[in-house]
């Protein structure tokens, strides 16, 4: 039986892909080739339907125990095994499944200003042609009905950012010593020190990893009539593509995405007005987060001096 020794459990759009890409270069660590197996997100098969593109994503879940264990079978003797699925923190049932299956695992959490995280999440899906709502605030307001309709976690722009509730639950299951809480800005601004913290937490040699690889830049996608048509086609494919073989899906989707990303320019900035409208959703949870962790996150409450923009 081969199960992971550690998990990167959160959060989406907070550098977890870049962290995974950095850790694979440590000789004492082995991370699954599938970056997000999503094994602990379901008991048995994942749902078959959801929002645009969800059905195809569900088909990619590694949900069978034997298949999940096989991800770690190639690990060299003596290495620590791990994987990164940033939805585990948000999904409280996933937390419980992790506790039942790998109770001694070490867990890594990277948090980001929840308003910035939500905006990055929304724009990621907008640039992929799956998000129909061009206004960030309106897209956030649609969250309750999307959740009720069974849309996948990645559409929960606001809910995923309530880290206080999520960590409070996590600490009822795992000892504090099993959890490493980091901030996105540390991976971005002081990557070598951040990576050494991760390595020290896992009990492997520090000073081995030199940098966090650059994250993929979300393409610029203006709201134009041509792009509106392209997004409609991509969303249609996202709703029905699961009925076609993967090669056929990619053959159709690839040219559409290329056309959607044909223009160059800066991605939209989160405005002070948008920040002011979204922040109240998180203020009580930020207070809870401070109580749970004993750390200050007061900088997240500053509308006049938001974090510098990043991907």
PDB file of C-alpha atoms in Angstrom:
ATOM      1  CA  UNK A   1       0.000   0.000   0.000  1.00  0.00           C
ATOM      2  CA  UNK A   2       1.463   3.376  -1.072  1.00  0.00           C
ATOM      3  CA  UNK A   3      -0.290   6.501   0.167  1.00  0.00           C
ATOM      4  CA  UNK A   4       0.994  10.075   0.404  1.00  0.00           C
ATOM      5  CA  UNK A   5       3.062  11.320   3.330  1.00  0.00           C
ATOM      6  CA  UNK A   6       2.026  14.923   2.709  1.00  0.00           C
ATOM      7  CA  UNK A   7      -0.643  16.888   0.881  1.00  0.00           C
ATOM      8  CA  UNK A   8      -0.861  20.447  -0.397  1.00  0.00           C
ATOM      9  CA  UNK A   9      -4.528  20.980   0.441  1.00  0.00           C
ATOM     10  CA  UNK A  10      -5.202  24.625  -0.374  1.00  0.00           C
ATOM     11  CA  UNK A  11      -5.989  27.002  -1.816  1.00  0.00           C
ATOM     12  CA  UNK A  12      -6.730  27.475  -5.551  1.00  0.00           C
ATOM     13  CA  UNK A  13      -5.114  30.493  -7.249  1.00  0.00           C
ATOM     14  CA  UNK A  14      -2.583  30.891  -4.441  1.00  0.00           C
ATOM     15  CA  UNK A  15       0.557  29.450  -5.990  1.00  0.00           C
ATOM     16  CA  UNK A  16      -0.048  25.752  -5.331  1.00  0.00           C
ATOM     17  CA  UNK A  17       0.816  24.820  -8.913  1.00  0.00           C
ATOM     18  CA  UNK A  18       4.102  26.694  -8.657  1.00  0.00           C
ATOM     19  CA  UNK A  19       4.816  25.115  -5.263  1.00  0.00           C
ATOM     20  CA  UNK A  20       4.187  21.650  -6.706  1.00  0.00           C
ATOM     21  CA  UNK A  21       6.516  22.446  -9.614  1.00  0.00           C
ATOM     22  CA  UNK A  22       9.260  23.505  -7.189  1.00  0.00           C
ATOM     23  CA  UNK A  23       8.952  20.537  -4.833  1.00  0.00           C
ATOM     24  CA  UNK A  24       9.276  17.947  -7.619  1.00  0.00           C
ATOM     25  CA  UNK A  25      12.954  18.951  -7.913  1.00  0.00           C
ATOM     26  CA  UNK A  26      13.808  17.946  -4.338  1.00  0.00           C
ATOM     27  CA  UNK A  27      15.592  14.567  -4.380  1.00  0.00           C
ATOM     28  CA  UNK A  28      13.967  13.474  -1.115  1.00  0.00           C
ATOM     29  CA  UNK A  29      10.414  14.155  -2.311  1.00  0.00           C
ATOM     30  CA  UNK A  30       8.200  12.433  -4.847  1.00  0.00           C
ATOM     31  CA  UNK A  31       5.040  14.158  -6.021  1.00  0.00           C
ATOM     32  CA  UNK A  32       2.443  12.426  -8.147  1.00  0.00           C
ATOM     33  CA  UNK A  33       2.693  13.058 -11.871  1.00  0.00           C
ATOM     34  CA  UNK A  34      -0.997  13.964 -11.752  1.00  0.00           C
ATOM     35  CA  UNK A  35      -0.825  17.307  -9.997  1.00  0.00           C
ATOM     36  CA  UNK A  36      -4.445  17.324  -8.746  1.00  0.00           C
ATOM     37  CA  UNK A  37      -5.733  13.759  -8.317  1.00  0.00           C
ATOM     38  CA  UNK A  38      -8.748  15.010  -6.325  1.00  0.00           C
ATOM     39  CA  UNK A  39      -9.029  11.577  -4.722  1.00  0.00           C
ATOM     40  CA  UNK A  40     -10.435  12.788  -1.396  1.00  0.00           C
ATOM     41  CA  UNK A  41     -13.173  14.913  -2.969  1.00  0.00           C
ATOM     42  CA  UNK A  42     -15.601  12.007  -3.228  1.00  0.00           C
ATOM     43  CA  UNK A  43     -16.534   8.621  -1.827  1.00  0.00           C
ATOM     44  CA  UNK A  44     -16.690   6.616  -4.994  1.00  0.00           C
ATOM     45  CA  UNK A  45     -17.272   8.108  -8.448  1.00  0.00           C
ATOM     46  CA  UNK A  46     -17.442  11.918  -8.674  1.00  0.00           C
ATOM     47  CA  UNK A  47     -20.598  13.644  -9.909  1.00  0.00           C
ATOM     48  CA  UNK A  48     -21.446  13.367 -13.590  1.00  0.00           C
ATOM     49  CA  UNK A  49     -22.765  16.906 -14.111  1.00  0.00           C
ATOM     50  CA  UNK A  50     -22.146  20.464 -12.974  1.00  0.00           C
ATOM     51  CA  UNK A  51     -21.271  23.814 -14.451  1.00  0.00           C
ATOM     52  CA  UNK A  52     -19.577  24.403 -17.814  1.00  0.00           C
ATOM     53  CA  UNK A  53     -16.607  22.082 -18.141  1.00  0.00           C
ATOM     54  CA  UNK A  54     -17.225  20.328 -14.827  1.00  0.00           C
ATOM     55  CA  UNK A  55     -18.219  16.989 -16.357  1.00  0.00           C
ATOM     56  CA  UNK A  56     -14.897  16.727 -18.194  1.00  0.00           C
ATOM     57  CA  UNK A  57     -13.012  17.639 -15.032  1.00  0.00           C
ATOM     58  CA  UNK A  58     -14.902  15.015 -13.051  1.00  0.00           C
ATOM     59  CA  UNK A  59     -13.804  12.429 -15.613  1.00  0.00           C
ATOM     60  CA  UNK A  60     -10.200  13.256 -14.680  1.00  0.00           C
ATOM     61  CA  UNK A  61     -10.649  12.500 -10.967  1.00  0.00           C
ATOM     62  CA  UNK A  62      -8.497   9.664  -9.673  1.00  0.00           C
ATOM     63  CA  UNK A  63     -11.216   8.214  -7.441  1.00  0.00           C
ATOM     64  CA  UNK A  64     -10.402   4.507  -7.307  1.00  0.00           C
ATOM     65  CA  UNK A  65      -8.156   3.535  -4.391  1.00  0.00           C
ATOM     66  CA  UNK A  66      -5.917   1.302  -6.520  1.00  0.00           C
ATOM     67  CA  UNK A  67      -5.420   4.037  -9.109  1.00  0.00           C
ATOM     68  CA  UNK A  68      -4.609   6.572  -6.401  1.00  0.00           C
ATOM     69  CA  UNK A  69      -2.041   4.315  -4.781  1.00  0.00           C
ATOM     70  CA  UNK A  70      -0.517   3.655  -8.184  1.00  0.00           C
ATOM     71  CA  UNK A  71       0.340   7.349  -8.469  1.00  0.00           C
ATOM     72  CA  UNK A  72       2.914   6.933  -5.694  1.00  0.00           C
ATOM     73  CA  UNK A  73       4.204   3.462  -6.552  1.00  0.00           C
ATOM     74  CA  UNK A  74       7.096   4.812  -8.696  1.00  0.00           C
ATOM     75  CA  UNK A  75       8.536   6.772  -5.755  1.00  0.00           C
ATOM     76  CA  UNK A  76      12.206   5.916  -5.113  1.00  0.00           C
ATOM     77  CA  UNK A  77      12.834   4.130  -1.807  1.00  0.00           C
ATOM     78  CA  UNK A  78      13.201   6.495   1.109  1.00  0.00           C
ATOM     79  CA  UNK A  79      11.469   9.465  -0.487  1.00  0.00           C
ATOM     80  CA  UNK A  80       8.415  11.189   0.956  1.00  0.00           C
ATOM     81  CA  UNK A  81       5.386  11.063  -1.303  1.00  0.00           C
ATOM     82  CA  UNK A  82       2.848  13.816  -1.808  1.00  0.00           C
ATOM     83  CA  UNK A  83       0.271  15.437  -4.040  1.00  0.00           C
ATOM     84  CA  UNK A  84      -1.393  18.823  -4.412  1.00  0.00           C
ATOM     85  CA  UNK A  85      -5.160  19.200  -4.676  1.00  0.00           C
ATOM     86  CA  UNK A  86      -5.992  22.726  -3.498  1.00  0.00           C
ATOM     87  CA  UNK A  87      -9.710  22.012  -2.990  1.00  0.00           C
ATOM     88  CA  UNK A  88      -9.169  19.704  -0.025  1.00  0.00           C
ATOM     89  CA  UNK A  89      -9.153  22.558   2.489  1.00  0.00           C
ATOM     90  CA  UNK A  90     -12.456  23.958   1.235  1.00  0.00           C
ATOM     91  CA  UNK A  91     -14.209  20.586   1.184  1.00  0.00           C
ATOM     92  CA  UNK A  92     -14.798  19.665   4.832  1.00  0.00           C
ATOM     93  CA  UNK A  93     -15.812  16.124   3.856  1.00  0.00           C
ATOM     94  CA  UNK A  94     -12.477  15.789   2.065  1.00  0.00           C
ATOM     95  CA  UNK A  95     -10.732  16.812   5.288  1.00  0.00           C
ATOM     96  CA  UNK A  96     -12.514  13.975   7.085  1.00  0.00           C
ATOM     97  CA  UNK A  97     -11.605  11.473   4.369  1.00  0.00           C
ATOM     98  CA  UNK A  98      -7.953  12.484   4.653  1.00  0.00           C
ATOM     99  CA  UNK A  99      -8.118  11.948   8.405  1.00  0.00           C
ATOM    100  CA  UNK A 100      -9.566   8.454   7.952  1.00  0.00           C
ATOM    101  CA  UNK A 101      -7.147   7.419   5.216  1.00  0.00           C
ATOM    102  CA  UNK A 102      -3.822   9.106   6.049  1.00  0.00           C
ATOM    103  CA  UNK A 103      -4.201  10.360   9.633  1.00  0.00           C
ATOM    104  CA  UNK A 104      -0.477  11.033  10.039  1.00  0.00           C
ATOM    105  CA  UNK A 105      -0.049  13.004   6.821  1.00  0.00           C
ATOM    106  CA  UNK A 106       1.469  16.474   6.904  1.00  0.00           C
ATOM    107  CA  UNK A 107      -0.697  19.160   5.345  1.00  0.00           C
ATOM    108  CA  UNK A 108       0.414  22.346   3.600  1.00  0.00           C
ATOM    109  CA  UNK A 109      -1.963  25.283   3.229  1.00  0.00           C
ATOM    110  CA  UNK A 110      -1.179  28.417   1.208  1.00  0.00           C
ATOM    111  CA  UNK A 111      -3.650  31.273   1.667  1.00  0.00           C
ATOM    112  CA  UNK A 112      -4.063  34.452  -0.349  1.00  0.00           C
ATOM    113  CA  UNK A 113      -6.038  37.639   0.204  1.00  0.00           C
ATOM    114  CA  UNK A 114      -9.526  36.183  -0.359  1.00  0.00           C
ATOM    115  CA  UNK A 115     -10.758  39.060  -2.517  1.00  0.00           C
ATOM    116  CA  UNK A 116      -7.742  38.796  -4.822  1.00  0.00           C
ATOM    117  CA  UNK A 117      -8.066  35.025  -4.858  1.00  0.00           C
ATOM    118  CA  UNK A 118     -11.721  35.258  -5.864  1.00  0.00           C
ATOM    119  CA  UNK A 119     -10.956  37.751  -8.627  1.00  0.00           C
ATOM    120  CA  UNK A 120      -8.147  35.578  -9.989  1.00  0.00           C
ATOM    121  CA  UNK A 121     -10.449  32.539  -9.880  1.00  0.00           C
ATOM    122  CA  UNK A 122     -13.194  34.390 -11.784  1.00  0.00           C
ATOM    123  CA  UNK A 123     -10.788  35.668 -14.430  1.00  0.00           C
ATOM    124  CA  UNK A 124      -9.229  32.224 -14.882  1.00  0.00           C
ATOM    125  CA  UNK A 125     -12.616  30.822 -15.888  1.00  0.00           C
ATOM    126  CA  UNK A 126     -13.448  33.922 -17.937  1.00  0.00           C
ATOM    127  CA  UNK A 127     -10.202  33.545 -19.933  1.00  0.00           C
ATOM    128  CA  UNK A 128     -10.959  29.831 -20.394  1.00  0.00           C
ATOM    129  CA  UNK A 129     -14.244  30.764 -22.040  1.00  0.00           C
ATOM    130  CA  UNK A 130     -16.322  29.025 -19.381  1.00  0.00           C
ATOM    131  CA  UNK A 131     -17.466  31.990 -17.278  1.00  0.00           C
ATOM    132  CA  UNK A 132     -20.357  33.810 -18.965  1.00  0.00           C
ATOM    133  CA  UNK A 133     -20.523  36.745 -16.537  1.00  0.00           C
ATOM    134  CA  UNK A 134     -18.184  39.587 -17.504  1.00  0.00           C
ATOM    135  CA  UNK A 135     -18.687  41.472 -14.228  1.00  0.00           C
ATOM    136  CA  UNK A 136     -16.731  40.070 -11.287  1.00  0.00           C
ATOM    137  CA  UNK A 137     -19.115  41.256  -8.571  1.00  0.00           C
ATOM    138  CA  UNK A 138     -22.153  39.899 -10.405  1.00  0.00           C
ATOM    139  CA  UNK A 139     -20.392  36.566 -10.867  1.00  0.00           C
ATOM    140  CA  UNK A 140     -19.835  36.424  -7.112  1.00  0.00           C
ATOM    141  CA  UNK A 141     -23.494  37.178  -6.498  1.00  0.00           C
ATOM    142  CA  UNK A 142     -24.432  34.201  -8.666  1.00  0.00           C
ATOM    143  CA  UNK A 143     -22.594  31.813  -6.351  1.00  0.00           C
ATOM    144  CA  UNK A 144     -25.570  30.621  -4.240  1.00  0.00           C
ATOM    145  CA  UNK A 145     -27.594  29.512  -7.257  1.00  0.00           C
ATOM    146  CA  UNK A 146     -24.551  27.929  -8.878  1.00  0.00           C
ATOM    147  CA  UNK A 147     -23.800  25.972  -5.718  1.00  0.00           C
ATOM    148  CA  UNK A 148     -27.449  24.885  -5.508  1.00  0.00           C
ATOM    149  CA  UNK A 149     -27.188  23.672  -9.111  1.00  0.00           C
ATOM    150  CA  UNK A 150     -24.197  21.502  -8.213  1.00  0.00           C
ATOM    151  CA  UNK A 151     -21.451  23.473  -9.916  1.00  0.00           C
ATOM    152  CA  UNK A 152     -17.973  22.318  -8.870  1.00  0.00           C
ATOM    153  CA  UNK A 153     -15.815  23.926  -6.183  1.00  0.00           C
ATOM    154  CA  UNK A 154     -13.816  26.057  -8.625  1.00  0.00           C
ATOM    155  CA  UNK A 155     -16.950  28.131  -9.287  1.00  0.00           C
ATOM    156  CA  UNK A 156     -17.284  29.016  -5.587  1.00  0.00           C
ATOM    157  CA  UNK A 157     -15.334  32.251  -5.776  1.00  0.00           C
ATOM    158  CA  UNK A 158     -16.349  33.467  -2.329  1.00  0.00           C
ATOM    159  CA  UNK A 159     -16.815  30.248  -0.385  1.00  0.00           C
ATOM    160  CA  UNK A 160     -13.306  29.045  -1.110  1.00  0.00           C
ATOM    161  CA  UNK A 161     -11.875  32.141   0.550  1.00  0.00           C
ATOM    162  CA  UNK A 162     -13.380  31.616   4.002  1.00  0.00           C
ATOM    163  CA  UNK A 163     -10.196  30.126   5.397  1.00  0.00           C
ATOM    164  CA  UNK A 164     -11.085  30.727   9.019  1.00  0.00           C
ATOM    165  CA  UNK A 165     -14.004  28.300   8.904  1.00  0.00           C
ATOM    166  CA  UNK A 166     -11.991  25.789   6.915  1.00  0.00           C
ATOM    167  CA  UNK A 167      -8.938  25.857   9.193  1.00  0.00           C
ATOM    168  CA  UNK A 168     -11.069  25.802  12.325  1.00  0.00           C
ATOM    169  CA  UNK A 169     -12.555  22.525  11.100  1.00  0.00           C
ATOM    170  CA  UNK A 170      -9.162  21.174  10.014  1.00  0.00           C
ATOM    171  CA  UNK A 171      -7.690  21.741  13.479  1.00  0.00           C
ATOM    172  CA  UNK A 172     -10.442  19.615  15.019  1.00  0.00           C
ATOM    173  CA  UNK A 173      -9.092  16.701  12.965  1.00  0.00           C
ATOM    174  CA  UNK A 174      -5.334  17.235  12.883  1.00  0.00           C
ATOM    175  CA  UNK A 175      -2.747  18.403  15.383  1.00  0.00           C
ATOM    176  CA  UNK A 176      -1.277  21.851  14.825  1.00  0.00           C
ATOM    177  CA  UNK A 177       2.130  20.276  14.192  1.00  0.00           C
ATOM    178  CA  UNK A 178       0.739  18.474  11.154  1.00  0.00           C
ATOM    179  CA  UNK A 179      -0.317  21.684   9.416  1.00  0.00           C
ATOM    180  CA  UNK A 180       1.910  24.300   7.785  1.00  0.00           C
ATOM    181  CA  UNK A 181       0.130  27.580   7.042  1.00  0.00           C
ATOM    182  CA  UNK A 182       1.834  29.829   4.511  1.00  0.00           C
ATOM    183  CA  UNK A 183       0.952  33.003   2.662  1.00  0.00           C
ATOM    184  CA  UNK A 184       0.939  33.422  -1.100  1.00  0.00           C
ATOM    185  CA  UNK A 185       2.969  36.603  -0.829  1.00  0.00           C
ATOM    186  CA  UNK A 186       5.829  34.638   0.778  1.00  0.00           C
ATOM    187  CA  UNK A 187       6.018  32.245  -2.170  1.00  0.00           C
ATOM    188  CA  UNK A 188       5.978  35.245  -4.475  1.00  0.00           C
ATOM    189  CA  UNK A 189       8.305  37.632  -2.646  1.00  0.00           C
ATOM    190  CA  UNK A 190      10.725  35.380  -0.729  1.00  0.00           C
ATOM    191  CA  UNK A 191      10.559  32.026  -2.531  1.00  0.00           C
ATOM    192  CA  UNK A 192      13.801  30.504  -1.223  1.00  0.00           C
ATOM    193  CA  UNK A 193      12.851  31.158   2.393  1.00  0.00           C
ATOM    194  CA  UNK A 194       9.321  29.870   1.743  1.00  0.00           C
ATOM    195  CA  UNK A 195      10.594  26.654   0.174  1.00  0.00           C
ATOM    196  CA  UNK A 196      12.987  26.099   3.062  1.00  0.00           C
ATOM    197  CA  UNK A 197      10.032  26.414   5.447  1.00  0.00           C
ATOM    198  CA  UNK A 198       8.216  23.699   3.514  1.00  0.00           C
ATOM    199  CA  UNK A 199      11.253  21.436   3.474  1.00  0.00           C
ATOM    200  CA  UNK A 200      11.903  21.921   7.195  1.00  0.00           C
ATOM    201  CA  UNK A 201       8.255  21.149   7.905  1.00  0.00           C
ATOM    202  CA  UNK A 202       8.467  17.930   5.867  1.00  0.00           C
ATOM    203  CA  UNK A 203      11.763  16.959   7.488  1.00  0.00           C
ATOM    204  CA  UNK A 204      13.918  16.988   4.359  1.00  0.00           C
ATOM    205  CA  UNK A 205      17.061  18.964   3.605  1.00  0.00           C
ATOM    206  CA  UNK A 206      16.767  22.709   3.232  1.00  0.00           C
ATOM    207  CA  UNK A 207      18.847  24.824   0.876  1.00  0.00           C
ATOM    208  CA  UNK A 208      18.137  22.474  -2.026  1.00  0.00           C
ATOM    209  CA  UNK A 209      15.426  24.378  -3.875  1.00  0.00           C
ATOM    210  CA  UNK A 210      16.372  27.734  -5.306  1.00  0.00           C
ATOM    211  CA  UNK A 211      13.179  29.223  -6.687  1.00  0.00           C
ATOM    212  CA  UNK A 212       9.455  28.888  -7.202  1.00  0.00           C
ATOM    213  CA  UNK A 213       8.801  28.569 -10.957  1.00  0.00           C
ATOM    214  CA  UNK A 214       6.808  31.326 -12.582  1.00  0.00           C
ATOM    215  CA  UNK A 215       3.113  30.639 -12.713  1.00  0.00           C
ATOM    216  CA  UNK A 216       1.216  30.617 -15.975  1.00  0.00           C
ATOM    217  CA  UNK A 217      -0.050  34.066 -16.843  1.00  0.00           C
ATOM    218  CA  UNK A 218      -3.784  34.119 -17.498  1.00  0.00           C
ATOM    219  CA  UNK A 219      -4.263  35.422 -21.053  1.00  0.00           C
ATOM    220  CA  UNK A 220      -5.885  38.744 -21.872  1.00  0.00           C
ATOM    221  CA  UNK A 221      -9.464  38.248 -23.082  1.00  0.00           C
ATOM    222  CA  UNK A 222     -11.437  41.446 -23.780  1.00  0.00           C
ATOM    223  CA  UNK A 223     -15.218  41.423 -23.871  1.00  0.00           C
ATOM    224  CA  UNK A 224     -15.885  41.754 -27.609  1.00  0.00           C
ATOM    225  CA  UNK A 225     -18.634  40.375 -29.862  1.00  0.00           C
ATOM    226  CA  UNK A 226     -16.222  37.895 -31.467  1.00  0.00           C
ATOM    227  CA  UNK A 227     -14.970  36.710 -28.070  1.00  0.00           C
ATOM    228  CA  UNK A 228     -18.548  36.428 -26.833  1.00  0.00           C
ATOM    229  CA  UNK A 229     -19.257  33.991 -29.658  1.00  0.00           C
ATOM    230  CA  UNK A 230     -16.074  32.042 -28.917  1.00  0.00           C
ATOM    231  CA  UNK A 231     -16.947  31.791 -25.228  1.00  0.00           C
ATOM    232  CA  UNK A 232     -20.437  30.592 -26.108  1.00  0.00           C
ATOM    233  CA  UNK A 233     -18.927  27.826 -28.235  1.00  0.00           C
ATOM    234  CA  UNK A 234     -16.474  26.890 -25.479  1.00  0.00           C
ATOM    235  CA  UNK A 235     -19.236  26.778 -22.851  1.00  0.00           C
ATOM    236  CA  UNK A 236     -21.346  24.624 -25.145  1.00  0.00           C
ATOM    237  CA  UNK A 237     -18.427  22.261 -25.511  1.00  0.00           C
ATOM    238  CA  UNK A 238     -17.950  22.404 -21.762  1.00  0.00           C
ATOM    239  CA  UNK A 239     -21.502  21.202 -21.222  1.00  0.00           C
ATOM    240  CA  UNK A 240     -21.525  18.385 -23.779  1.00  0.00           C
ATOM    241  CA  UNK A 241     -17.886  17.527 -24.409  1.00  0.00           C
ATOM    242  CA  UNK A 242     -17.885  14.603 -21.989  1.00  0.00           C
ATOM    243  CA  UNK A 243     -19.820  12.612 -24.572  1.00  0.00           C
ATOM    244  CA  UNK A 244     -16.884  12.710 -26.998  1.00  0.00           C
ATOM    245  CA  UNK A 245     -13.390  11.169 -26.831  1.00  0.00           C
ATOM    246  CA  UNK A 246     -10.641  13.334 -25.368  1.00  0.00           C
ATOM    247  CA  UNK A 247      -8.748  13.714 -28.687  1.00  0.00           C
ATOM    248  CA  UNK A 248     -11.909  14.975 -30.364  1.00  0.00           C
ATOM    249  CA  UNK A 249     -12.568  17.430 -27.534  1.00  0.00           C
ATOM    250  CA  UNK A 250      -9.039  18.792 -27.690  1.00  0.00           C
ATOM    251  CA  UNK A 251      -9.137  19.069 -31.474  1.00  0.00           C
ATOM    252  CA  UNK A 252     -12.164  21.360 -31.230  1.00  0.00           C
ATOM    253  CA  UNK A 253     -11.305  23.242 -28.039  1.00  0.00           C
ATOM    254  CA  UNK A 254      -7.687  24.036 -28.942  1.00  0.00           C
ATOM    255  CA  UNK A 255      -8.371  26.288 -31.953  1.00  0.00           C
ATOM    256  CA  UNK A 256     -11.208  28.031 -30.112  1.00  0.00           C
ATOM    257  CA  UNK A 257      -8.930  28.872 -27.162  1.00  0.00           C
ATOM    258  CA  UNK A 258      -6.194  30.038 -29.508  1.00  0.00           C
ATOM    259  CA  UNK A 259      -8.658  32.395 -31.161  1.00  0.00           C
ATOM    260  CA  UNK A 260      -9.960  33.592 -27.786  1.00  0.00           C
ATOM    261  CA  UNK A 261      -6.406  34.368 -26.630  1.00  0.00           C
ATOM    262  CA  UNK A 262      -5.319  36.004 -29.870  1.00  0.00           C
ATOM    263  CA  UNK A 263      -5.115  39.557 -28.492  1.00  0.00           C
ATOM    264  CA  UNK A 264      -2.427  40.967 -26.213  1.00  0.00           C
ATOM    265  CA  UNK A 265      -2.949  43.281 -23.295  1.00  0.00           C
ATOM    266  CA  UNK A 266      -3.092  43.570 -19.504  1.00  0.00           C
ATOM    267  CA  UNK A 267      -5.623  41.527 -17.613  1.00  0.00           C
ATOM    268  CA  UNK A 268      -8.307  43.592 -15.813  1.00  0.00           C
ATOM    269  CA  UNK A 269      -7.353  45.059 -12.461  1.00  0.00           C
ATOM    270  CA  UNK A 270      -9.507  44.617  -9.404  1.00  0.00           C
ATOM    271  CA  UNK A 271     -10.916  48.063  -8.674  1.00  0.00           C
ATOM    272  CA  UNK A 272     -11.232  49.687  -5.256  1.00  0.00           C
ATOM    273  CA  UNK A 273     -15.013  49.705  -5.711  1.00  0.00           C
ATOM    274  CA  UNK A 274     -15.094  45.978  -6.461  1.00  0.00           C
ATOM    275  CA  UNK A 275     -12.855  45.274  -3.479  1.00  0.00           C
ATOM    276  CA  UNK A 276     -15.101  47.339  -1.217  1.00  0.00           C
ATOM    277  CA  UNK A 277     -18.183  45.441  -2.371  1.00  0.00           C
ATOM    278  CA  UNK A 278     -16.684  41.970  -1.949  1.00  0.00           C
ATOM    279  CA  UNK A 279     -14.606  42.430   1.208  1.00  0.00           C
ATOM    280  CA  UNK A 280     -17.571  42.506   3.660  1.00  0.00           C
ATOM    281  CA  UNK A 281     -18.263  38.869   2.815  1.00  0.00           C
ATOM    282  CA  UNK A 282     -14.915  37.949   4.348  1.00  0.00           C
ATOM    283  CA  UNK A 283     -14.470  40.317   7.298  1.00  0.00           C
ATOM    284  CA  UNK A 284     -15.980  38.034   9.935  1.00  0.00           C
ATOM    285  CA  UNK A 285     -14.048  35.069   8.609  1.00  0.00           C
ATOM    286  CA  UNK A 286     -10.763  37.009   8.621  1.00  0.00           C
ATOM    287  CA  UNK A 287     -11.417  37.739  12.301  1.00  0.00           C
ATOM    288  CA  UNK A 288     -12.017  34.029  12.874  1.00  0.00           C
ATOM    289  CA  UNK A 289      -8.857  33.182  10.938  1.00  0.00           C
ATOM    290  CA  UNK A 290      -6.828  35.402  13.241  1.00  0.00           C
ATOM    291  CA  UNK A 291      -8.315  33.711  16.300  1.00  0.00           C
ATOM    292  CA  UNK A 292      -7.701  30.228  14.901  1.00  0.00           C
ATOM    293  CA  UNK A 293      -4.119  30.857  13.795  1.00  0.00           C
ATOM    294  CA  UNK A 294      -2.931  33.552  16.217  1.00  0.00           C
ATOM    295  CA  UNK A 295      -1.632  35.505  13.205  1.00  0.00           C
ATOM    296  CA  UNK A 296      -2.591  38.913  11.871  1.00  0.00           C
ATOM    297  CA  UNK A 297      -4.283  39.297   8.510  1.00  0.00           C
ATOM    298  CA  UNK A 298      -5.215  42.936   8.922  1.00  0.00           C
ATOM    299  CA  UNK A 299      -3.550  43.812   5.605  1.00  0.00           C
ATOM    300  CA  UNK A 300      -6.387  41.974   3.857  1.00  0.00           C
ATOM    301  CA  UNK A 301      -8.838  44.542   5.249  1.00  0.00           C
ATOM    302  CA  UNK A 302      -7.028  47.525   3.708  1.00  0.00           C
ATOM    303  CA  UNK A 303      -8.975  48.735   0.690  1.00  0.00           C
ATOM    304  CA  UNK A 304      -6.752  51.774   0.088  1.00  0.00           C
ATOM    305  CA  UNK A 305      -3.501  49.786  -0.078  1.00  0.00           C
ATOM    306  CA  UNK A 306      -4.273  46.448  -1.698  1.00  0.00           C
ATOM    307  CA  UNK A 307      -1.558  43.919  -2.577  1.00  0.00           C
ATOM    308  CA  UNK A 308       0.406  44.633  -5.727  1.00  0.00           C
ATOM    309  CA  UNK A 309      -1.142  42.905  -8.726  1.00  0.00           C
ATOM    310  CA  UNK A 310       0.097  39.467  -9.661  1.00  0.00           C
ATOM    311  CA  UNK A 311      -1.032  36.595 -11.808  1.00  0.00           C
TER     312      UNK A 311
END
